[in-house]
PDB file of C-alpha atoms in Angstrom:
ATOM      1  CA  UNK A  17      25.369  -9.484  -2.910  1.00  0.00           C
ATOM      2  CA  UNK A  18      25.270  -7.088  -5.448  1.00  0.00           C
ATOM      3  CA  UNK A  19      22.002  -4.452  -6.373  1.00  0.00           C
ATOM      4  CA  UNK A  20      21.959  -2.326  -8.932  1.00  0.00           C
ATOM      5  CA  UNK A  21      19.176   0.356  -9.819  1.00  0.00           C
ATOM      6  CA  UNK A  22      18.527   1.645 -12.925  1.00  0.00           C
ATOM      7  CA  UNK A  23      16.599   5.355 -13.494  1.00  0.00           C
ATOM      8  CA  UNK A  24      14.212   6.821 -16.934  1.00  0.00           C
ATOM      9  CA  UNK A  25      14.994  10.015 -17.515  1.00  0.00           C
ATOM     10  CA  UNK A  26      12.483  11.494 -15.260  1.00  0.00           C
ATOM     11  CA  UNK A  27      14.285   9.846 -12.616  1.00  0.00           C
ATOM     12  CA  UNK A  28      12.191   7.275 -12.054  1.00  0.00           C
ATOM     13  CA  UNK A  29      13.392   4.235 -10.794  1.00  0.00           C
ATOM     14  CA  UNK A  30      12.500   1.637 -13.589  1.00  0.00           C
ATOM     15  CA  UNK A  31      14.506  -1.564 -13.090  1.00  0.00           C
ATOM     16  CA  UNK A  32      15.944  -2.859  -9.494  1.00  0.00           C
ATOM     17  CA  UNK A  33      17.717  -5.908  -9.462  1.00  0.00           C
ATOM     18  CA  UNK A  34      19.474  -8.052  -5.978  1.00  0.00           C
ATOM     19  CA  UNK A  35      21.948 -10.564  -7.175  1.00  0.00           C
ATOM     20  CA  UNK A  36      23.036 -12.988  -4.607  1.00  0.00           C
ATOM     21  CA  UNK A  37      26.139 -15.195  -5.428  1.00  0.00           C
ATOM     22  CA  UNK A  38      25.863 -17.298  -2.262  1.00  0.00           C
ATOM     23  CA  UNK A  39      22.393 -18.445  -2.607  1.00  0.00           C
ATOM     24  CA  UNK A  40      22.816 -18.462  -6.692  1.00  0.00           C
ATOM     25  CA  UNK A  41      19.521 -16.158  -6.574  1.00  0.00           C
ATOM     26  CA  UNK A  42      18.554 -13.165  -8.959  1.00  0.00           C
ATOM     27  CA  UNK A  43      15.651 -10.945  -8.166  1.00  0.00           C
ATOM     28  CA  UNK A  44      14.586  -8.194 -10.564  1.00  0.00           C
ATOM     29  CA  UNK A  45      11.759  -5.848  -9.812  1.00  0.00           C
ATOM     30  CA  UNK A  46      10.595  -3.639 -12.859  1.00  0.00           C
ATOM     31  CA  UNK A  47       8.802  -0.588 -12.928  1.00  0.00           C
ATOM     32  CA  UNK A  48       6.401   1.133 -15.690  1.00  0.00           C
ATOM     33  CA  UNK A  49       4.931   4.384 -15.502  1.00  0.00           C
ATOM     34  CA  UNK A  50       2.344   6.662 -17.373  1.00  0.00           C
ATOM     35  CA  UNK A  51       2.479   9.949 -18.709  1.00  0.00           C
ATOM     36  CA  UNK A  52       2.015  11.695 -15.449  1.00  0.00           C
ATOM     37  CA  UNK A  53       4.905   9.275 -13.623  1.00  0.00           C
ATOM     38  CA  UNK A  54       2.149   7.503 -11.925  1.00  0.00           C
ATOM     39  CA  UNK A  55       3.715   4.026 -10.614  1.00  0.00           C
ATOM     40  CA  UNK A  56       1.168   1.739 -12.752  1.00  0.00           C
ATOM     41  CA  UNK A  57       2.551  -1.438 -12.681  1.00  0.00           C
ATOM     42  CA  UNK A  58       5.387  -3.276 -10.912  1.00  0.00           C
ATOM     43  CA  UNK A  59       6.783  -6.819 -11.928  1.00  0.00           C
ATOM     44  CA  UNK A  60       8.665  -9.097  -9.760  1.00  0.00           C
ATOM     45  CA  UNK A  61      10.992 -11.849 -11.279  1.00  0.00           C
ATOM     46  CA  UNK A  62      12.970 -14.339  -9.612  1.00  0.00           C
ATOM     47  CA  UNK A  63      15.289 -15.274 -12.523  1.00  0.00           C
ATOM     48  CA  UNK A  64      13.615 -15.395 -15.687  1.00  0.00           C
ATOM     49  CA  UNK A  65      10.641 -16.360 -14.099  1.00  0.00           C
ATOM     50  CA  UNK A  66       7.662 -13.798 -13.222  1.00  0.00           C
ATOM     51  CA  UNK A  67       6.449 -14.035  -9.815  1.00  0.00           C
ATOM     52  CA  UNK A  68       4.248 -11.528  -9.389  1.00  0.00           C
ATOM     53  CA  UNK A  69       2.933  -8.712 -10.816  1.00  0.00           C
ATOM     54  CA  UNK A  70       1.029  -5.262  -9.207  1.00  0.00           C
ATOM     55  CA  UNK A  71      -1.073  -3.010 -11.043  1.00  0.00           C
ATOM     56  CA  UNK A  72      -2.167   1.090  -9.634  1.00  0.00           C
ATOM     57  CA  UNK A  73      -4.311   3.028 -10.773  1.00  0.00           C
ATOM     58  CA  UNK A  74      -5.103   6.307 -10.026  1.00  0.00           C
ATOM     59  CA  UNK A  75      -8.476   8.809 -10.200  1.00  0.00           C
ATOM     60  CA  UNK A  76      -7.911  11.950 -12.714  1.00  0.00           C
ATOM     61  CA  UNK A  77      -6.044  13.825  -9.463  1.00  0.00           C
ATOM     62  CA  UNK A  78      -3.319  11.162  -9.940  1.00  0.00           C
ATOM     63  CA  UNK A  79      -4.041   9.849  -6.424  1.00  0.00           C
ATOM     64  CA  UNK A  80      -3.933   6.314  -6.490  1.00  0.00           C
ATOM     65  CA  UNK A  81      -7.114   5.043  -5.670  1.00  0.00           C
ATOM     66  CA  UNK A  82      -6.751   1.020  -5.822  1.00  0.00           C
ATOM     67  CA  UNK A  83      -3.571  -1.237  -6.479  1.00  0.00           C
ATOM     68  CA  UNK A  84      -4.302  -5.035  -6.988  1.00  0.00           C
ATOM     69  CA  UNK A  85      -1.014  -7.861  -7.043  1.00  0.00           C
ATOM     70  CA  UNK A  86      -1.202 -11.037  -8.909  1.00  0.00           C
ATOM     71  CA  UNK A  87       0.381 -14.054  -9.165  1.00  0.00           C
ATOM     72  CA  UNK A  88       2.830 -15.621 -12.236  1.00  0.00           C
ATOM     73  CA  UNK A  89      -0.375 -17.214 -13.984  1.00  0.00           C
ATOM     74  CA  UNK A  90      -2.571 -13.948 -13.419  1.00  0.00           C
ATOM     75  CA  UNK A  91      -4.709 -14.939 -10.664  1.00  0.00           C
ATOM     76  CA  UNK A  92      -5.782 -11.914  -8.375  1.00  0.00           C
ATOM     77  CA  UNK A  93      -4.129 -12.805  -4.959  1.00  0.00           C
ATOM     78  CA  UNK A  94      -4.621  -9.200  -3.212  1.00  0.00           C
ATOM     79  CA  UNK A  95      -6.381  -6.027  -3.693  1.00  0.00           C
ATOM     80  CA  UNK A  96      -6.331  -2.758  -1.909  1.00  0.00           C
ATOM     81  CA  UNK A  97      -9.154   0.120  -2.377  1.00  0.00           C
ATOM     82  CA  UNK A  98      -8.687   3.572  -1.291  1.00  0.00           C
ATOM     83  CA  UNK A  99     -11.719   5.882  -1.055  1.00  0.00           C
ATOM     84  CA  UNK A 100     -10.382   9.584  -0.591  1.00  0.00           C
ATOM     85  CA  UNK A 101     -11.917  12.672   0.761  1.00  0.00           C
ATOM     86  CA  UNK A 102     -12.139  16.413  -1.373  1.00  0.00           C
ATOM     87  CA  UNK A 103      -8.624  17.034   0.201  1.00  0.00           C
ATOM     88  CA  UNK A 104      -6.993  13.628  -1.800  1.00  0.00           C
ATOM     89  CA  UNK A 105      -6.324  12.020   1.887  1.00  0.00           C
ATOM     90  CA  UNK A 106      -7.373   8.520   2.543  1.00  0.00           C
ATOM     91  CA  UNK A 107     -10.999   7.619   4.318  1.00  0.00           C
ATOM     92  CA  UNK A 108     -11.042   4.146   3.727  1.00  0.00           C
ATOM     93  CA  UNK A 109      -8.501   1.321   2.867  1.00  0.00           C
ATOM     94  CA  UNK A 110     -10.178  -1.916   2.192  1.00  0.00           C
ATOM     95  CA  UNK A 111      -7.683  -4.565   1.741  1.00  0.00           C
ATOM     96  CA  UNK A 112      -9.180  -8.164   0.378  1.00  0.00           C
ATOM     97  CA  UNK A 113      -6.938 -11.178   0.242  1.00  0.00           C
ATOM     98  CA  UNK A 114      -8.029 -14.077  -2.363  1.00  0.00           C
ATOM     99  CA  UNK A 115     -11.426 -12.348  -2.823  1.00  0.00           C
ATOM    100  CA  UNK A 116     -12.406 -11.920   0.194  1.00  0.00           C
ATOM    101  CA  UNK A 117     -12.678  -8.958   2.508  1.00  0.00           C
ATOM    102  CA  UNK A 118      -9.502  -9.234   4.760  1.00  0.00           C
ATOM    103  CA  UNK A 119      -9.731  -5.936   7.179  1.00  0.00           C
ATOM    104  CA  UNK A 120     -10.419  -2.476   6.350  1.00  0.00           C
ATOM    105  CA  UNK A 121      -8.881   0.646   8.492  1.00  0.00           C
ATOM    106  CA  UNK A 122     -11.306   4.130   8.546  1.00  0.00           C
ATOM    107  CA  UNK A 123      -8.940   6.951   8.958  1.00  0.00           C
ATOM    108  CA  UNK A 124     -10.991  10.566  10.749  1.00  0.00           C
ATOM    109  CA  UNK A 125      -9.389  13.909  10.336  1.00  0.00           C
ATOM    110  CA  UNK A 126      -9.341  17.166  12.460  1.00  0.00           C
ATOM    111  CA  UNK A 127     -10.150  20.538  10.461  1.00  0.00           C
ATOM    112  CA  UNK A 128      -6.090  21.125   9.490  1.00  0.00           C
ATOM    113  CA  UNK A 129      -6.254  16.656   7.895  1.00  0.00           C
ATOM    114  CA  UNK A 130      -4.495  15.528  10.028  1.00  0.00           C
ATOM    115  CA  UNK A 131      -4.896  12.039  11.069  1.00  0.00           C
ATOM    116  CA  UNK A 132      -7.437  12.016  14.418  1.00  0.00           C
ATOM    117  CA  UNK A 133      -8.545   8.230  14.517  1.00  0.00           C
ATOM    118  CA  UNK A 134      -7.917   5.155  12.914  1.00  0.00           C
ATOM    119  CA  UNK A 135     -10.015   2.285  12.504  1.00  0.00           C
ATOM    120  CA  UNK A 136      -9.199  -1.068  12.197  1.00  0.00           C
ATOM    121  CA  UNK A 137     -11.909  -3.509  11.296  1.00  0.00           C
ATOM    122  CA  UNK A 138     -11.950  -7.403  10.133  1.00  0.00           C
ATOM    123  CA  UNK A 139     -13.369  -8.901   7.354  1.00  0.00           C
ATOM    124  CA  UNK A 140     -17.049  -8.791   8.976  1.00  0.00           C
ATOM    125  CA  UNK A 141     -16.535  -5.142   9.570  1.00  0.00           C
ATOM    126  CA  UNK A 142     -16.242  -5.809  13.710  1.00  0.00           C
ATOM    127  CA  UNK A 143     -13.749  -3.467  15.436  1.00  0.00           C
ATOM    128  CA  UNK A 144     -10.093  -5.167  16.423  1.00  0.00           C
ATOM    129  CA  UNK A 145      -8.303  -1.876  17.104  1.00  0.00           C
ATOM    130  CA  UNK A 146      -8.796   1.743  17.444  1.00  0.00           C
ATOM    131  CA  UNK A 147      -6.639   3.938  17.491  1.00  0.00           C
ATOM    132  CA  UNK A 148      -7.477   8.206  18.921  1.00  0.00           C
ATOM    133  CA  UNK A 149      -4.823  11.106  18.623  1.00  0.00           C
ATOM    134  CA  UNK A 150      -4.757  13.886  21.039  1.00  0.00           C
ATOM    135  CA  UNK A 151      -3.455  17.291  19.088  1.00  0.00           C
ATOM    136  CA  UNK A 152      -1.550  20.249  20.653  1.00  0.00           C
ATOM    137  CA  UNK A 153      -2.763  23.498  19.289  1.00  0.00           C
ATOM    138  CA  UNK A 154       0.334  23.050  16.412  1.00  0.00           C
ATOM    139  CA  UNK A 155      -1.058  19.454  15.153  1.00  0.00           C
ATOM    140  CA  UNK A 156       1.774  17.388  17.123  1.00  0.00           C
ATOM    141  CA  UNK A 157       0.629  14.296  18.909  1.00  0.00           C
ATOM    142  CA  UNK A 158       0.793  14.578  22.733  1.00  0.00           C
ATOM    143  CA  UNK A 159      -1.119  11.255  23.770  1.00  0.00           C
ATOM    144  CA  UNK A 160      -1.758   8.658  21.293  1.00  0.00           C
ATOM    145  CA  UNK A 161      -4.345   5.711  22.817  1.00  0.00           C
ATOM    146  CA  UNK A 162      -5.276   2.415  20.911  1.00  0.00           C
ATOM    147  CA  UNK A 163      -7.714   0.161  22.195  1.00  0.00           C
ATOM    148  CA  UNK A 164      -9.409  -3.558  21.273  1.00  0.00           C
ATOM    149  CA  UNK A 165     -12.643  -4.426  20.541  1.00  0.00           C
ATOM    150  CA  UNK A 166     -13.815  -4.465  24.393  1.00  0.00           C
ATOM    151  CA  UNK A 167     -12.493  -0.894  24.269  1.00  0.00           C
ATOM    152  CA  UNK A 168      -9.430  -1.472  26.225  1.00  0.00           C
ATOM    153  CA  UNK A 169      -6.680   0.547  26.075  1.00  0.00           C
ATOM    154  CA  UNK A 170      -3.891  -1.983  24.552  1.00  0.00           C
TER     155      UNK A 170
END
């Protein structure tokens, strides 16, 4: 097998490519990015052929706020939504799949933003898994407890 990467001249990776001479296979992921260096778009080839392609975009902070991946013909196959707080982090990531709402995960954070609870809820917004950090006075995680939806510990 043989990859190769190749950089802009910001650095930023812009072409990616996997040859494999047992399988006969060539993959070849390009990357495109805006005048801030934002990541807006990403397109997979197998070949010649374009299997997919993702598309970011980001709010006027450059914090990406929604990236949504489609298939060869253009079809929207998945989409994930990020709704962020005054501090840029991440309250809500709503992930839908075909159309339809998939799972979304509700992130809480203590007065320093850093992660407290997480979330995780299906596509009719019922609890699967929850997840509760217990802080030391320097932010580290002492006891981390995740639970179902009958609230038992997992």
């Amino acid at each position: 097998m043989e990859i190769s990467n190749e950089y802009n001249s910001d650095g930023k990776l812009v072409r990616h490519s996997e040859l494999n001479n047992e399988e006969e296979s060539n993959e070849i992921n390009k990357f495109y990015y805006d005048e801030k260096q934002n990541l807006i778009r990403e397109e997979q080839y197998y070949g010649d052929e374009l299997f997919e392609r993702t598309h970011h975009t980001y709010n006027k902070e450059s914090q990406k706020i929604k990236t949504v991946k489609e298939d060869d013909d253009g079809n929207i196959v998945e989409e994930d939504i990020f709704e962020l707080n005054s501090n840029g982090k991440v309250i809500t990531h709503e992930h839908i799949s075909m159309g339809e709402p998939e799972w979304k995960l509700e992130l809480k954070y203590n007065d320093d933003g850093i992660v407290s609870s997480e979330t995780h809820t299906n596509f009719l917004e019922e609890t699967i898994e929850k997840t509760t950090h217990e802080l030391n006075s320097d932010n580290r995680r002492v006891l981390t407890e995740v639970t179902d939806e009958n609230h038992i510990l997992i």
